[in-house]
């Protein structure tokens, strides 16, 4: 068995390799759109005596809001889980592409490679479902905490009857919304990829062979007994 590196770009033209390239790109967009985020909301305090003040509520990844002035809450666990899954997928997709393009002859020559690939791909698809749902809820908690109601419930000054608090300038959270979208997009891509990886395993080949054999058997003509 030849185990040396043999560059072959043909797998990129097939779903097995092309989808891995897509997974590599979508993983980058997933963790890149939230990993370095920083935003600032401006809170305006309107006093009954006519003097107004403004305060800044600055928040950033990993959104430990309880450590930020004026804000309360903590979404660090959900976003770190999300980013962690994305980074693992980025690395695995890159390694899988290397194997597909250089060691496909070794990959297809054993049962272990396709079966391991299928098991890990299916597991990652499930992890995308869990981490995307967790981060979607965590992001909503961030939005609630840095909004007007969240600031009023946290800031003691806002409890006074002679002061009205309101967030008058909101930080753009478009990138964070995009990260959630890419999380669920990754779920769809990895779930679809699991089928194409499954077709490389012996489970699929044995099932196909059994079905083909049974159909061939039914098609045989049995001569009548005389």
Coordinates of C-alpha atoms in Angstrom, one line a residue:
X1 CA 0.0 0.0 0.0
X2 CA 1.4 3.4 -1.0
X3 CA 1.1 5.9 1.8
X4 CA 3.0 8.9 0.3
X5 CA 1.5 12.3 -0.4
X6 CA -0.2 12.4 -3.8
X7 CA -1.7 15.8 -4.7
X8 CA -5.0 15.3 -6.4
X9 CA -7.5 18.2 -6.7
X10 CA -10.3 16.0 -8.1
X11 CA -12.0 15.6 -4.6
X12 CA -12.7 19.4 -4.7
X13 CA -15.0 18.8 -7.7
X14 CA -17.0 16.2 -5.7
X15 CA -19.4 16.9 -2.9
X16 CA -17.1 15.2 -0.3
X17 CA -14.3 17.7 -0.8
X18 CA -16.2 20.7 -1.9
X19 CA -18.4 20.7 1.1
X20 CA -15.4 20.5 3.4
X21 CA -14.1 23.7 1.8
X22 CA -17.4 25.3 2.4
X23 CA -17.3 24.2 6.1
X24 CA -13.8 25.7 6.4
X25 CA -15.1 29.0 5.2
X26 CA -18.3 29.1 7.2
X27 CA -16.4 28.2 10.4
X28 CA -14.2 31.3 9.8
X29 CA -17.2 33.5 9.4
X30 CA -18.9 32.0 12.5
X31 CA -16.1 32.7 15.0
X32 CA -14.8 35.8 13.2
X33 CA -18.1 37.7 13.4
X34 CA -18.3 37.5 17.2
X35 CA -14.8 36.7 18.5
X36 CA -13.5 40.2 18.3
X37 CA -16.7 42.1 18.9
X38 CA -16.8 45.3 20.9
X39 CA -19.8 47.7 21.2
X40 CA -20.9 50.8 23.2
X41 CA -24.4 51.9 24.1
X42 CA -24.9 55.5 25.3
X43 CA -27.3 55.9 28.2
X44 CA -28.9 59.3 28.6
X45 CA -30.1 60.5 32.1
X46 CA -32.9 63.1 31.9
X47 CA -33.2 65.0 35.2
X48 CA -36.4 66.8 36.2
X49 CA -34.3 69.9 37.1
X50 CA -33.2 70.2 33.5
X51 CA -29.7 68.9 33.7
X52 CA -29.0 65.9 31.6
X53 CA -26.0 63.5 31.6
X54 CA -24.8 60.6 29.4
X55 CA -23.0 57.4 30.4
X56 CA -21.3 54.8 28.3
X57 CA -22.0 51.1 28.6
X58 CA -19.1 49.4 26.7
X59 CA -19.2 45.6 26.3
X60 CA -17.2 43.1 24.3
X61 CA -16.4 39.4 23.8
X62 CA -16.7 37.2 25.8
X63 CA -19.6 39.3 27.2
X64 CA -19.0 39.0 30.9
X65 CA -21.4 41.8 31.4
X66 CA -21.3 41.6 35.2
X67 CA -17.8 43.0 34.9
X68 CA -19.0 46.0 32.9
X69 CA -20.2 49.2 34.5
X70 CA -23.9 49.9 34.2
X71 CA -24.7 46.3 33.0
X72 CA -25.4 43.0 34.5
X73 CA -25.3 39.4 33.2
X74 CA -22.9 36.8 31.8
X75 CA -23.1 35.2 28.4
X76 CA -19.4 34.0 28.3
X77 CA -20.1 30.3 28.5
X78 CA -22.5 30.2 25.5
X79 CA -20.3 32.4 23.2
X80 CA -17.1 30.6 24.2
X81 CA -18.7 27.3 23.5
X82 CA -19.8 28.6 20.1
X83 CA -16.4 30.0 19.2
X84 CA -14.7 26.8 20.5
X85 CA -16.9 24.6 18.2
X86 CA -16.2 26.9 15.3
X87 CA -12.4 26.7 15.8
X88 CA -12.5 22.9 16.1
X89 CA -14.4 22.7 12.9
X90 CA -12.0 25.1 11.1
X91 CA -9.1 22.9 12.1
X92 CA -10.8 19.6 11.3
X93 CA -12.0 20.9 7.9
X94 CA -8.5 22.0 7.1
X95 CA -7.0 18.6 8.1
X96 CA -9.7 16.7 6.2
X97 CA -9.0 18.7 3.1
X98 CA -5.3 17.9 3.4
X99 CA -6.2 14.2 3.6
X100 CA -8.7 14.3 0.7
X101 CA -6.3 16.1 -1.6
X102 CA -3.1 14.3 -0.7
X103 CA -4.0 11.0 0.9
X104 CA -7.3 9.9 -0.6
X105 CA -5.8 6.6 -1.7
X106 CA -5.0 5.9 1.9
X107 CA -8.4 7.2 3.1
X108 CA -10.4 4.9 0.7
X109 CA -8.1 1.9 1.3
X110 CA -9.2 1.3 4.9
X111 CA -12.5 1.2 6.8
X112 CA -11.2 3.4 9.6
X113 CA -10.8 6.6 7.7
X114 CA -14.4 7.0 6.3
X115 CA -16.0 5.6 9.5
X116 CA -14.0 8.0 11.7
X117 CA -14.8 10.8 9.4
X118 CA -18.5 10.0 9.4
X119 CA -18.7 9.7 13.2
X120 CA -16.9 13.0 13.8
X121 CA -18.9 14.8 11.1
X122 CA -22.2 13.7 12.6
X123 CA -21.0 14.7 16.1
X124 CA -20.0 18.1 14.9
X125 CA -23.4 18.6 13.2
X126 CA -25.0 18.0 16.6
X127 CA -22.6 20.3 18.3
X128 CA -23.5 23.1 15.9
X129 CA -27.2 22.6 16.8
X130 CA -26.4 22.9 20.5
X131 CA -23.9 25.7 20.5
X132 CA -25.9 27.8 18.0
X133 CA -29.0 27.5 20.1
X134 CA -27.1 28.4 23.2
X135 CA -25.4 31.4 21.7
X136 CA -28.7 32.6 20.2
X137 CA -30.2 32.6 23.7
X138 CA -27.0 34.2 25.1
X139 CA -27.1 36.9 22.4
X140 CA -30.7 37.7 23.3
X141 CA -29.6 38.0 27.0
X142 CA -26.9 40.5 25.9
X143 CA -29.4 42.6 24.0
X144 CA -31.8 42.6 27.0
X145 CA -29.0 43.5 29.4
X146 CA -27.6 46.5 27.4
X147 CA -31.1 47.8 26.5
X148 CA -33.1 50.4 28.3
X149 CA -34.9 48.0 30.6
X150 CA -31.7 46.2 31.5
X151 CA -29.9 49.4 32.3
X152 CA -32.9 50.7 34.4
X153 CA -33.0 47.5 36.4
X154 CA -29.2 47.6 37.1
X155 CA -28.4 51.3 37.6
X156 CA -29.5 52.7 41.0
X157 CA -29.9 56.2 39.7
X158 CA -32.6 55.0 37.3
X159 CA -34.7 54.0 40.3
X160 CA -35.3 57.6 41.3
X161 CA -38.5 59.3 40.3
X162 CA -36.8 62.5 39.2
X163 CA -34.5 60.8 36.7
X164 CA -35.5 59.1 33.5
X165 CA -32.9 56.7 31.9
X166 CA -32.9 55.7 28.3
X167 CA -30.4 54.1 25.9
X168 CA -30.3 56.7 23.1
X169 CA -27.5 55.3 21.0
X170 CA -27.3 51.6 20.4
X171 CA -24.2 49.7 19.2
X172 CA -24.6 47.7 16.0
X173 CA -25.0 44.0 16.7
X174 CA -25.3 43.0 13.1
X175 CA -22.1 41.0 13.3
X176 CA -23.4 39.1 16.3
X177 CA -26.6 38.3 14.4
X178 CA -24.6 37.1 11.5
X179 CA -22.6 34.8 13.8
X180 CA -25.9 33.1 14.8
X181 CA -27.0 32.8 11.2
X182 CA -23.6 31.2 10.3
X183 CA -24.0 28.8 13.3
X184 CA -27.2 27.4 11.9
X185 CA -25.8 27.4 8.4
X186 CA -22.9 25.3 9.6
X187 CA -25.4 22.9 11.1
X188 CA -27.1 22.4 7.7
X189 CA -23.7 22.1 5.9
X190 CA -22.3 19.6 8.3
X191 CA -25.5 17.5 8.5
X192 CA -25.5 17.4 4.7
X193 CA -21.9 16.5 4.6
X194 CA -22.5 13.5 6.9
X195 CA -24.5 11.8 4.1
X196 CA -21.7 12.1 1.6
X197 CA -19.2 10.8 4.2
X198 CA -21.5 8.0 5.0
X199 CA -21.5 6.9 1.4
X200 CA -17.7 6.3 1.7
X201 CA -18.1 3.9 4.6
X202 CA -18.5 0.1 4.4
X203 CA -21.9 0.4 6.0
X204 CA -23.2 2.1 2.9
X205 CA -21.4 -0.2 0.5
X206 CA -22.6 -3.3 2.3
X207 CA -26.2 -2.0 2.3
X208 CA -25.9 -1.2 -1.4
X209 CA -24.4 -4.6 -2.2
X210 CA -27.2 -6.4 -0.2
X211 CA -29.9 -4.4 -2.0
X212 CA -28.3 -4.9 -5.4
X213 CA -28.0 -8.7 -4.7
X214 CA -31.6 -9.1 -3.6
X215 CA -32.8 -7.2 -6.7
X216 CA -30.6 -9.4 -8.9
X217 CA -32.0 -12.5 -7.2
X218 CA -35.6 -11.5 -7.8
X219 CA -34.8 -10.9 -11.5
X220 CA -33.5 -14.4 -12.1
X221 CA -35.8 -16.7 -14.0
X222 CA -36.5 -20.0 -12.3
X223 CA -37.3 -22.8 -14.8
X224 CA -40.6 -24.6 -14.1
X225 CA -40.5 -28.1 -12.7
X226 CA -41.6 -30.9 -15.1

